[in-house]
Coordinates of C-alpha atoms and ligand atoms in Angstrom, one line a residue:
X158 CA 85.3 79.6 110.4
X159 CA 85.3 81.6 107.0
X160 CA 86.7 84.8 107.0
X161 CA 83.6 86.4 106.1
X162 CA 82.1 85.5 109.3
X163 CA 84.7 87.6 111.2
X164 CA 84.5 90.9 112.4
X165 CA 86.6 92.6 110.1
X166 CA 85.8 95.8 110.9
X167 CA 86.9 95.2 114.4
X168 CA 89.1 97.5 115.0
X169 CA 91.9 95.3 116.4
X170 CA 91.3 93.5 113.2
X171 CA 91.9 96.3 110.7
X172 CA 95.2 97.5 112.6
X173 CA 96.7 93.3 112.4
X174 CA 95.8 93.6 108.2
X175 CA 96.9 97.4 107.8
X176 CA 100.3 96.3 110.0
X177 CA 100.7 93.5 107.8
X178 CA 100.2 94.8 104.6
X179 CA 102.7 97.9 105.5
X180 CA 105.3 95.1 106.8
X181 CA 105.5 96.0 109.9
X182 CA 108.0 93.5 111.5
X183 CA 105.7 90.2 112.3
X184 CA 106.2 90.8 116.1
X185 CA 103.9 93.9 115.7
X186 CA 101.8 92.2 114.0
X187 CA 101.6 89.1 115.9
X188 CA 100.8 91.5 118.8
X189 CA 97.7 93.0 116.7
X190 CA 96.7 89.3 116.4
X191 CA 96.7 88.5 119.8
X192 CA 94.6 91.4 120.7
X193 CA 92.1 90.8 118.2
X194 CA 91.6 87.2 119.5
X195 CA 91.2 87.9 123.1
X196 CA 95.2 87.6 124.2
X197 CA 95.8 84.3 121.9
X198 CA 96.1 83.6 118.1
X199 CA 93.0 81.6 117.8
X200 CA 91.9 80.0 114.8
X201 CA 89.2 82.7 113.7
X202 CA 92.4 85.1 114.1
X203 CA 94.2 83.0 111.7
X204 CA 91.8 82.5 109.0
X205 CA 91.4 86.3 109.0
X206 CA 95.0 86.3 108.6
X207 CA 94.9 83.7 105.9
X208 CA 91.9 85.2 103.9
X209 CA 93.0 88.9 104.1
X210 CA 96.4 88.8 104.0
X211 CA 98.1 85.4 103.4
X212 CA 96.1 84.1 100.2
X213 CA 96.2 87.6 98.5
X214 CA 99.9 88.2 98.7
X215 CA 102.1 88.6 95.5
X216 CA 104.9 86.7 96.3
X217 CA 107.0 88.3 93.7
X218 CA 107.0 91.2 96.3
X219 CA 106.3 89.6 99.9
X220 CA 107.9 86.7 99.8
X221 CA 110.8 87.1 101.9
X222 CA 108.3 88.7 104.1
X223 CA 105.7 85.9 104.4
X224 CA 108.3 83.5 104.8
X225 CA 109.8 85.3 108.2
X226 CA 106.5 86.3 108.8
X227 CA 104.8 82.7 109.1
X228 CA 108.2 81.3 111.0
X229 CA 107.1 83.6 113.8
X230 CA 103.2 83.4 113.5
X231 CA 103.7 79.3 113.4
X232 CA 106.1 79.5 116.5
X233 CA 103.9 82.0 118.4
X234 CA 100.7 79.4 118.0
X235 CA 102.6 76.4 118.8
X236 CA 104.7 78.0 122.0
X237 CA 101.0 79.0 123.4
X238 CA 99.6 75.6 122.8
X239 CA 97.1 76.5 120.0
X240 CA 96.3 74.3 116.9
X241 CA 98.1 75.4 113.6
X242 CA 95.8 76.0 110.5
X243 CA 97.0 73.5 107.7
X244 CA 97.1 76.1 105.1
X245 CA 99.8 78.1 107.0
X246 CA 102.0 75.1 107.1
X247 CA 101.7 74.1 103.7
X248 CA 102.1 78.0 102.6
X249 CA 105.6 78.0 105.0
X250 CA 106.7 74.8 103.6
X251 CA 106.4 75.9 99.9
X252 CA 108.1 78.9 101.0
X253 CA 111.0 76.9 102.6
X254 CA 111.6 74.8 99.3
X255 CA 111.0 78.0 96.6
X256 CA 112.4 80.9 98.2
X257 CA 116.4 81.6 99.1
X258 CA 117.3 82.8 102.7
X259 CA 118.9 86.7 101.8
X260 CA 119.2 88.8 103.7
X261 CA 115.8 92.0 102.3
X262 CA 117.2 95.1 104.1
X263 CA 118.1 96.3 100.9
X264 CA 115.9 95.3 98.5
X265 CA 112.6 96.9 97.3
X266 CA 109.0 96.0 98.3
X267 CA 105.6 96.9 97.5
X268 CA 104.1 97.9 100.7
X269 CA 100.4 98.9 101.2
X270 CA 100.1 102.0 103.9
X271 CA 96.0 102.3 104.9
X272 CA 94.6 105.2 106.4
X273 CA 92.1 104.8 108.2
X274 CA 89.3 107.6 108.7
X275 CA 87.9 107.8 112.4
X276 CA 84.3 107.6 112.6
X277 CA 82.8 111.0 113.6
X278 CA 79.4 110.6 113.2
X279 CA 78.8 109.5 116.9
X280 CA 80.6 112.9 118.0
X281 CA 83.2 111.4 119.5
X282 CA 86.7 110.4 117.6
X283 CA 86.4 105.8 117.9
X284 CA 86.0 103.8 115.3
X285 CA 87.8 103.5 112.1
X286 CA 85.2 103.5 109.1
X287 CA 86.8 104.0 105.6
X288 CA 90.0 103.2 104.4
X289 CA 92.3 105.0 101.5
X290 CA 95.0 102.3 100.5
X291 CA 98.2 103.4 98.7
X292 CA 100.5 100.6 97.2
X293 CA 103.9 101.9 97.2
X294 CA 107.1 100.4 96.0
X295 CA 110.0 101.3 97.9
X296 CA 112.8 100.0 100.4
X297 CA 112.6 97.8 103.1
X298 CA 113.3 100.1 105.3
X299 CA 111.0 103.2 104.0
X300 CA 109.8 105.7 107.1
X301 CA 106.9 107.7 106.4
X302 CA 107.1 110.8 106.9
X303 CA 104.1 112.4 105.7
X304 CA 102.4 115.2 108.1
X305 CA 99.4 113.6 109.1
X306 CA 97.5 116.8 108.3
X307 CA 95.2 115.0 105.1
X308 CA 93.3 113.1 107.4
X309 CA 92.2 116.5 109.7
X310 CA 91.4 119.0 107.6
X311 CA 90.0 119.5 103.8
X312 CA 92.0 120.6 101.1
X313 CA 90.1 120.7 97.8
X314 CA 90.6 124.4 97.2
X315 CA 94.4 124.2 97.3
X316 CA 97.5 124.0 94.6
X317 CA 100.5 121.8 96.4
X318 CA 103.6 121.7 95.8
X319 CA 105.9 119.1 97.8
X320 CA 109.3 119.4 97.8
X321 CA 111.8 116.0 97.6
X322 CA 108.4 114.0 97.7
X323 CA 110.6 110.4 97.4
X324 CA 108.0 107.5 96.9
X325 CA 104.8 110.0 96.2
X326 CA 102.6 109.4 99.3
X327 CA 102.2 113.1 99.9
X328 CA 100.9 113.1 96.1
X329 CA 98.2 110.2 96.2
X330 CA 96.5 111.4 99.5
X331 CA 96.4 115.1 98.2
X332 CA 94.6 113.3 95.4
X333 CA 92.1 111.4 97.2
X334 CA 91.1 114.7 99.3
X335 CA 90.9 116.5 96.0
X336 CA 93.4 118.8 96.1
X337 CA 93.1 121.3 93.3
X338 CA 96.5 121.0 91.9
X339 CA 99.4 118.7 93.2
X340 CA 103.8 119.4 92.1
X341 CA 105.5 116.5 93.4
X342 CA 109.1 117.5 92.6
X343 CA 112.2 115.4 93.8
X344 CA 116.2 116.2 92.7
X345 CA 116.3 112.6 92.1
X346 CA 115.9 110.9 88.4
X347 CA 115.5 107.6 89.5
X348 CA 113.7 108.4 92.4
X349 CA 111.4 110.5 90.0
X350 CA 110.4 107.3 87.8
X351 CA 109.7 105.7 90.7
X352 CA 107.4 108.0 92.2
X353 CA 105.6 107.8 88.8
X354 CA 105.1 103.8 88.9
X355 CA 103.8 104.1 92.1
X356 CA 101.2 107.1 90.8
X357 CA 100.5 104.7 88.1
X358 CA 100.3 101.4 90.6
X359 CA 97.1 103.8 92.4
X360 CA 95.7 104.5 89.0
X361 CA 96.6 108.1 89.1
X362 CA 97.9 109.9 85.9
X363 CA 101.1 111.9 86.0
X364 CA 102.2 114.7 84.3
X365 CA 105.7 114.8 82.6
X366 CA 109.4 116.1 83.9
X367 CA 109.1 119.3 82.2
X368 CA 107.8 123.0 84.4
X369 CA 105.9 123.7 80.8
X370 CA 103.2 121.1 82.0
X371 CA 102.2 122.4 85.6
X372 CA 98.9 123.7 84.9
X373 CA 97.3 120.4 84.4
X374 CA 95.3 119.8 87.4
X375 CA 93.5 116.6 86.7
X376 CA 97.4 114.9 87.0
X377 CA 99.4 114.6 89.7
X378 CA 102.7 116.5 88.0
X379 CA 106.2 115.1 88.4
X380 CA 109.1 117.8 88.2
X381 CA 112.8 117.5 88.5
X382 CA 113.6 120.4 91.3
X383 CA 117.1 120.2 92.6
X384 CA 117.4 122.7 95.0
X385 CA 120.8 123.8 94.3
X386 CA 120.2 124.3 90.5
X387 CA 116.2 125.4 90.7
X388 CA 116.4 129.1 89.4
X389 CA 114.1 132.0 90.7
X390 CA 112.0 132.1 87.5
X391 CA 111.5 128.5 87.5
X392 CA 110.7 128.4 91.2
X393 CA 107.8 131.6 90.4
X394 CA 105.6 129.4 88.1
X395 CA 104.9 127.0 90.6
X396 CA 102.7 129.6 92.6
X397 CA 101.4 127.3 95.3
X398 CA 99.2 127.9 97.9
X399 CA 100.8 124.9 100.2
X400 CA 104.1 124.0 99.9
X401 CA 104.9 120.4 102.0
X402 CA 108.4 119.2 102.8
X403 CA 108.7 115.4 104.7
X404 CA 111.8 114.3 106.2
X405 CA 114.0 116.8 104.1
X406 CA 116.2 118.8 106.9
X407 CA 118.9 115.8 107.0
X408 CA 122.0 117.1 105.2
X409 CA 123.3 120.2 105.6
X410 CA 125.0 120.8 102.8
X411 CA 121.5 120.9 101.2
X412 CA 119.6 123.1 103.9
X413 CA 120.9 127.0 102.3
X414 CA 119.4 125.6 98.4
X415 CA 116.3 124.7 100.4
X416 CA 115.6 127.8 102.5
X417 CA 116.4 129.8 99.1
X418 CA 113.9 127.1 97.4
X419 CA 111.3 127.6 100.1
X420 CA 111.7 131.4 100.9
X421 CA 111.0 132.3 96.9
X422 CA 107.8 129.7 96.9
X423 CA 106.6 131.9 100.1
X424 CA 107.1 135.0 98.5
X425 CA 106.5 135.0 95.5
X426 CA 102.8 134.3 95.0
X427 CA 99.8 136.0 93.3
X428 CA 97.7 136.3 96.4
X429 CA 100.1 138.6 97.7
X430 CA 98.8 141.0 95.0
X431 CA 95.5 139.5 94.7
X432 CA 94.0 139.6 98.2
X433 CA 94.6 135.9 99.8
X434 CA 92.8 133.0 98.5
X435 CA 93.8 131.0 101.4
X436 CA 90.0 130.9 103.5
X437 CA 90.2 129.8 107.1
X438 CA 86.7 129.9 107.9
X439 CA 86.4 125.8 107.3
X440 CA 86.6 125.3 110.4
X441 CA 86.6 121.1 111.1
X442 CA 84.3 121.1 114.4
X443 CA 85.5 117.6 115.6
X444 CA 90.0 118.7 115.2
X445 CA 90.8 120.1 119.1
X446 CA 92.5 123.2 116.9
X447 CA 91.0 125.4 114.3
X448 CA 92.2 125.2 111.5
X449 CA 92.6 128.9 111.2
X450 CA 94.8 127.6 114.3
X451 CA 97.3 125.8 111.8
X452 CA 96.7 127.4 108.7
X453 CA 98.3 130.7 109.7
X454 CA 100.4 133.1 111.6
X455 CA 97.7 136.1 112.5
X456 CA 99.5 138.4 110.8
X457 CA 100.6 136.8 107.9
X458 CA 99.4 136.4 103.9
X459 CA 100.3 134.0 101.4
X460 CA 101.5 130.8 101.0
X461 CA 102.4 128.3 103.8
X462 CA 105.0 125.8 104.2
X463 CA 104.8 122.6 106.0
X464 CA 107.6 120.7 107.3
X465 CA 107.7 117.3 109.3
X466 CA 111.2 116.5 110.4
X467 CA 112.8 113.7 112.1
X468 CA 114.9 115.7 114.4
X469 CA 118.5 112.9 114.5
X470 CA 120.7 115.5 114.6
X471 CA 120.1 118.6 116.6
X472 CA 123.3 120.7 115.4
X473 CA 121.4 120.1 111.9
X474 CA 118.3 121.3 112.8
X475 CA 119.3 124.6 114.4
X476 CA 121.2 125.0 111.5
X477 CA 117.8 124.8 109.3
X478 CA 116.4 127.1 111.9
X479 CA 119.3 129.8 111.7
X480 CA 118.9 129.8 107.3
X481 CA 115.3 130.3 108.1
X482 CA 115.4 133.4 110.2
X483 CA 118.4 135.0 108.0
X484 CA 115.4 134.5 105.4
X485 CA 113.0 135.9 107.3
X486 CA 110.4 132.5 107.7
X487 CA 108.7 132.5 110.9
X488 CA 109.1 128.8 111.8
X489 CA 106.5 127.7 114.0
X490 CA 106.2 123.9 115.9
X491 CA 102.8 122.8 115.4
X492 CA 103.5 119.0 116.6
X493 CA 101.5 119.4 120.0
X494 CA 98.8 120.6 117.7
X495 CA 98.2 118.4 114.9
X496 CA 98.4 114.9 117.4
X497 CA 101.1 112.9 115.2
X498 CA 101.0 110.0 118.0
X499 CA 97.4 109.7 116.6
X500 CA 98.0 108.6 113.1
X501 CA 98.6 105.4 111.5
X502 CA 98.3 103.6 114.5
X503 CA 98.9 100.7 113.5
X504 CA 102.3 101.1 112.5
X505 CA 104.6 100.6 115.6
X506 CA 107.9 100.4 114.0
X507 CA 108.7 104.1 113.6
X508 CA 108.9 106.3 116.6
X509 CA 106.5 109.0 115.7
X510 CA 107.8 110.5 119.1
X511 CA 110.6 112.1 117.5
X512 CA 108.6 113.7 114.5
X513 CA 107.9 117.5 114.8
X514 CA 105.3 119.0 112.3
X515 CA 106.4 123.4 111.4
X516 CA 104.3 125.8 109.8
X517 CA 106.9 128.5 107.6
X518 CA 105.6 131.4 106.4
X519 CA 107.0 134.6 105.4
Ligands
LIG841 C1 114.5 111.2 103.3 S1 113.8 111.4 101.7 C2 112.1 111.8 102.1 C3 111.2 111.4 101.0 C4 109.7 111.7 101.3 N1 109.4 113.1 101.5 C5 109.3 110.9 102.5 O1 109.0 111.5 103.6 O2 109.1 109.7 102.4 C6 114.4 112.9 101.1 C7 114.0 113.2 99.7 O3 114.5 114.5 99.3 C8 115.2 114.5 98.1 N2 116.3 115.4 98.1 C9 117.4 115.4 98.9 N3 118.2 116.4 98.6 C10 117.6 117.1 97.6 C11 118.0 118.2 96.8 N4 119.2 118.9 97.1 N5 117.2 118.7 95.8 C12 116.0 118.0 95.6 N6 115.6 116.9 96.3 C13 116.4 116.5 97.3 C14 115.7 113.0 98.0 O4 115.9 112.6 96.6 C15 114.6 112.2 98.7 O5 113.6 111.8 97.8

């Protein structure tokens, strides 16, 4: 059977090829596959897995990953009696004459994360119905650690800033929701150029190194922003309204340059003057919390921080939290909130259990 004749939009279907695509390990996928064909990996399930995935991949980039990926696939079918489609032998044999065994912890990949957008118009929260994909080259071993907040809420009124945005996730989804103005700023050069190929790889333009260049908002600007050196003048022409930080509270040795980085990006900002910009009223009616909910502490004005953290060491994290209170940033955990064991389902590598989502605001 033809690809085309599947249900693609199944969505058992659409987690196997989003899995596969992210390189998930091939057991996790192999386990999308199975539930998509009814508890076995039947031939329809493998010509979906040939069309959609198999035939399309750059080998320059998923080689070593087809290669371990098809051993298992291959194995799986055989060990459960089921008949192997030709093309995946031949495509494993050419693999096992062309490509070298190494070992591709360490080396980069272009992985494809998909988020897929439930399906509200029934009123209730099932089906997945579009999908924004964002090609991304980066290590084997990349963990996402992006909020989750994009797919919930809108954002089109807002200027971001992110702070150490590594690969530039943060950046292309604030795009695709039309965010009014997105800083990606890393204190990394060569993670910096990187973040630019992969703007570039999802057809986005980028803005140069340089703070003279940030009020460009039909770019997504790259800035050089080590905390340590970033001065308080510099840090005051940013001026945005969200300020996102992902997987960031890790070293401590970093954490006072980025409480000092985060506490002048709260304060100083012209709605404080102004009246606030910031308008809660959007209210998204099918999110279990308002967003007035997350957006902000009753009693505060101005900009808002957003951290998601990966708590591995707690001595670290109380740390963070001790900077933040000498600063006087109300930290509060929104992770019950904001349903992080909701997104990206289909990647079953990372344990989203241990990510906790904070609101900061002065
Ligand atoms: C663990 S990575 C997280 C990257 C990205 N936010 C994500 O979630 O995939 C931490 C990032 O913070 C940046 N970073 C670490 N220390 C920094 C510092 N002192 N100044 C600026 N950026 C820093 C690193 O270069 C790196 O890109």
């Amino acid at each position: 059977m033809a690809a085309e004749e599947l249900d693609i939009e199944e969505p058992s279907c659409l987690h196997m090829v989003s899995a596969f695509l992210a390189m998930e390990p091939p057991d996790v996928v192999i386990s999308f596959a199975r539930e998509y064909g009814g508890g076995s990996v039947t031939e329809n399930v493998q010509s979906c897995i040939w069309h959609r995935c198999i035939s399309e991949a750059d080998l320059k980039w998923q080689g070593p990953y087809l290669k371990r990926f098809l051993k298992k696939f291959i194995h799986e079918i055989e060990s459960s009696g089921g008949l192997v489609m030709d093309e995946l032998y031949e495509e494993y044999a050419s693999y096992m004459s062309s490509l070298q065994d190494h070992d591709a912890r360490d080396s980069r990949v272009l992985k494809t994360i998909s988020f897929l957008f439930p399906d509200v118009s029934s009123g209730s929260i099932s089906y997945p119905r579009s999908k924004l994909e964002v090609r991304l080259q980066c290590s084997v071993n990349m963990l996402e650690g992006d909020t989750g907040l994009l797919n919930e809420w809108y954002w089109w009124n807002y200027d971001f800033q992110q702070v150490g945005s590594g690969v530039g996730l943060v950046g292309i989804c604030l795009s695709y929701v039309k965010a009014s103005k997105v800083i990606l700023t890393d204190g990394d050069f060569s993670t910096l150029a990187n973040m630019k190929v992969n703007l570039e790889l999802n057809h986005l333009i980028t803005g140069n190194h340089k703070l003279d260049n940030l009020i460009d908002s039909n770019m997504v600007n790259c800035v050089c922003l080590p905390w340590e050196s970033a001065s308080e003048e510099d840090l005051r022409r940013f001026a945005p309204d969200i300020i996102l930080g992902a997987d960031v509270i890790y070293d401590p040795s970093c954490l006072p340059h980025l409480v000092r980085v985060l506490a002048i990006l709260l304060k100083h900002h012209p709605s404080r003057a102004e009246g606030n910009k910031l308008d809660t009223s959007q209210g998204n009616e099918t999110s279990n919390v308002s967003r007035d909910d997350l957006l902000r502490h009753p009693s505060a004005k101005g900009p808002i921080a957003y951290i998601a953290s990966v708590i591995r060491n707690i001595d670290t994290f109380n740390y963070f939290l001790k900077l933040a209170e000498e600063a006087n940033l109300i930290v509060t955990d929104l992770t019950e909130k904001v349903q992080v064991s909701n997104f990206l389902p289909y990647l079953r590598s990372y344990q989203r259990c241990s990510i906790r989502i904070f609101r900061i605001q002065l």
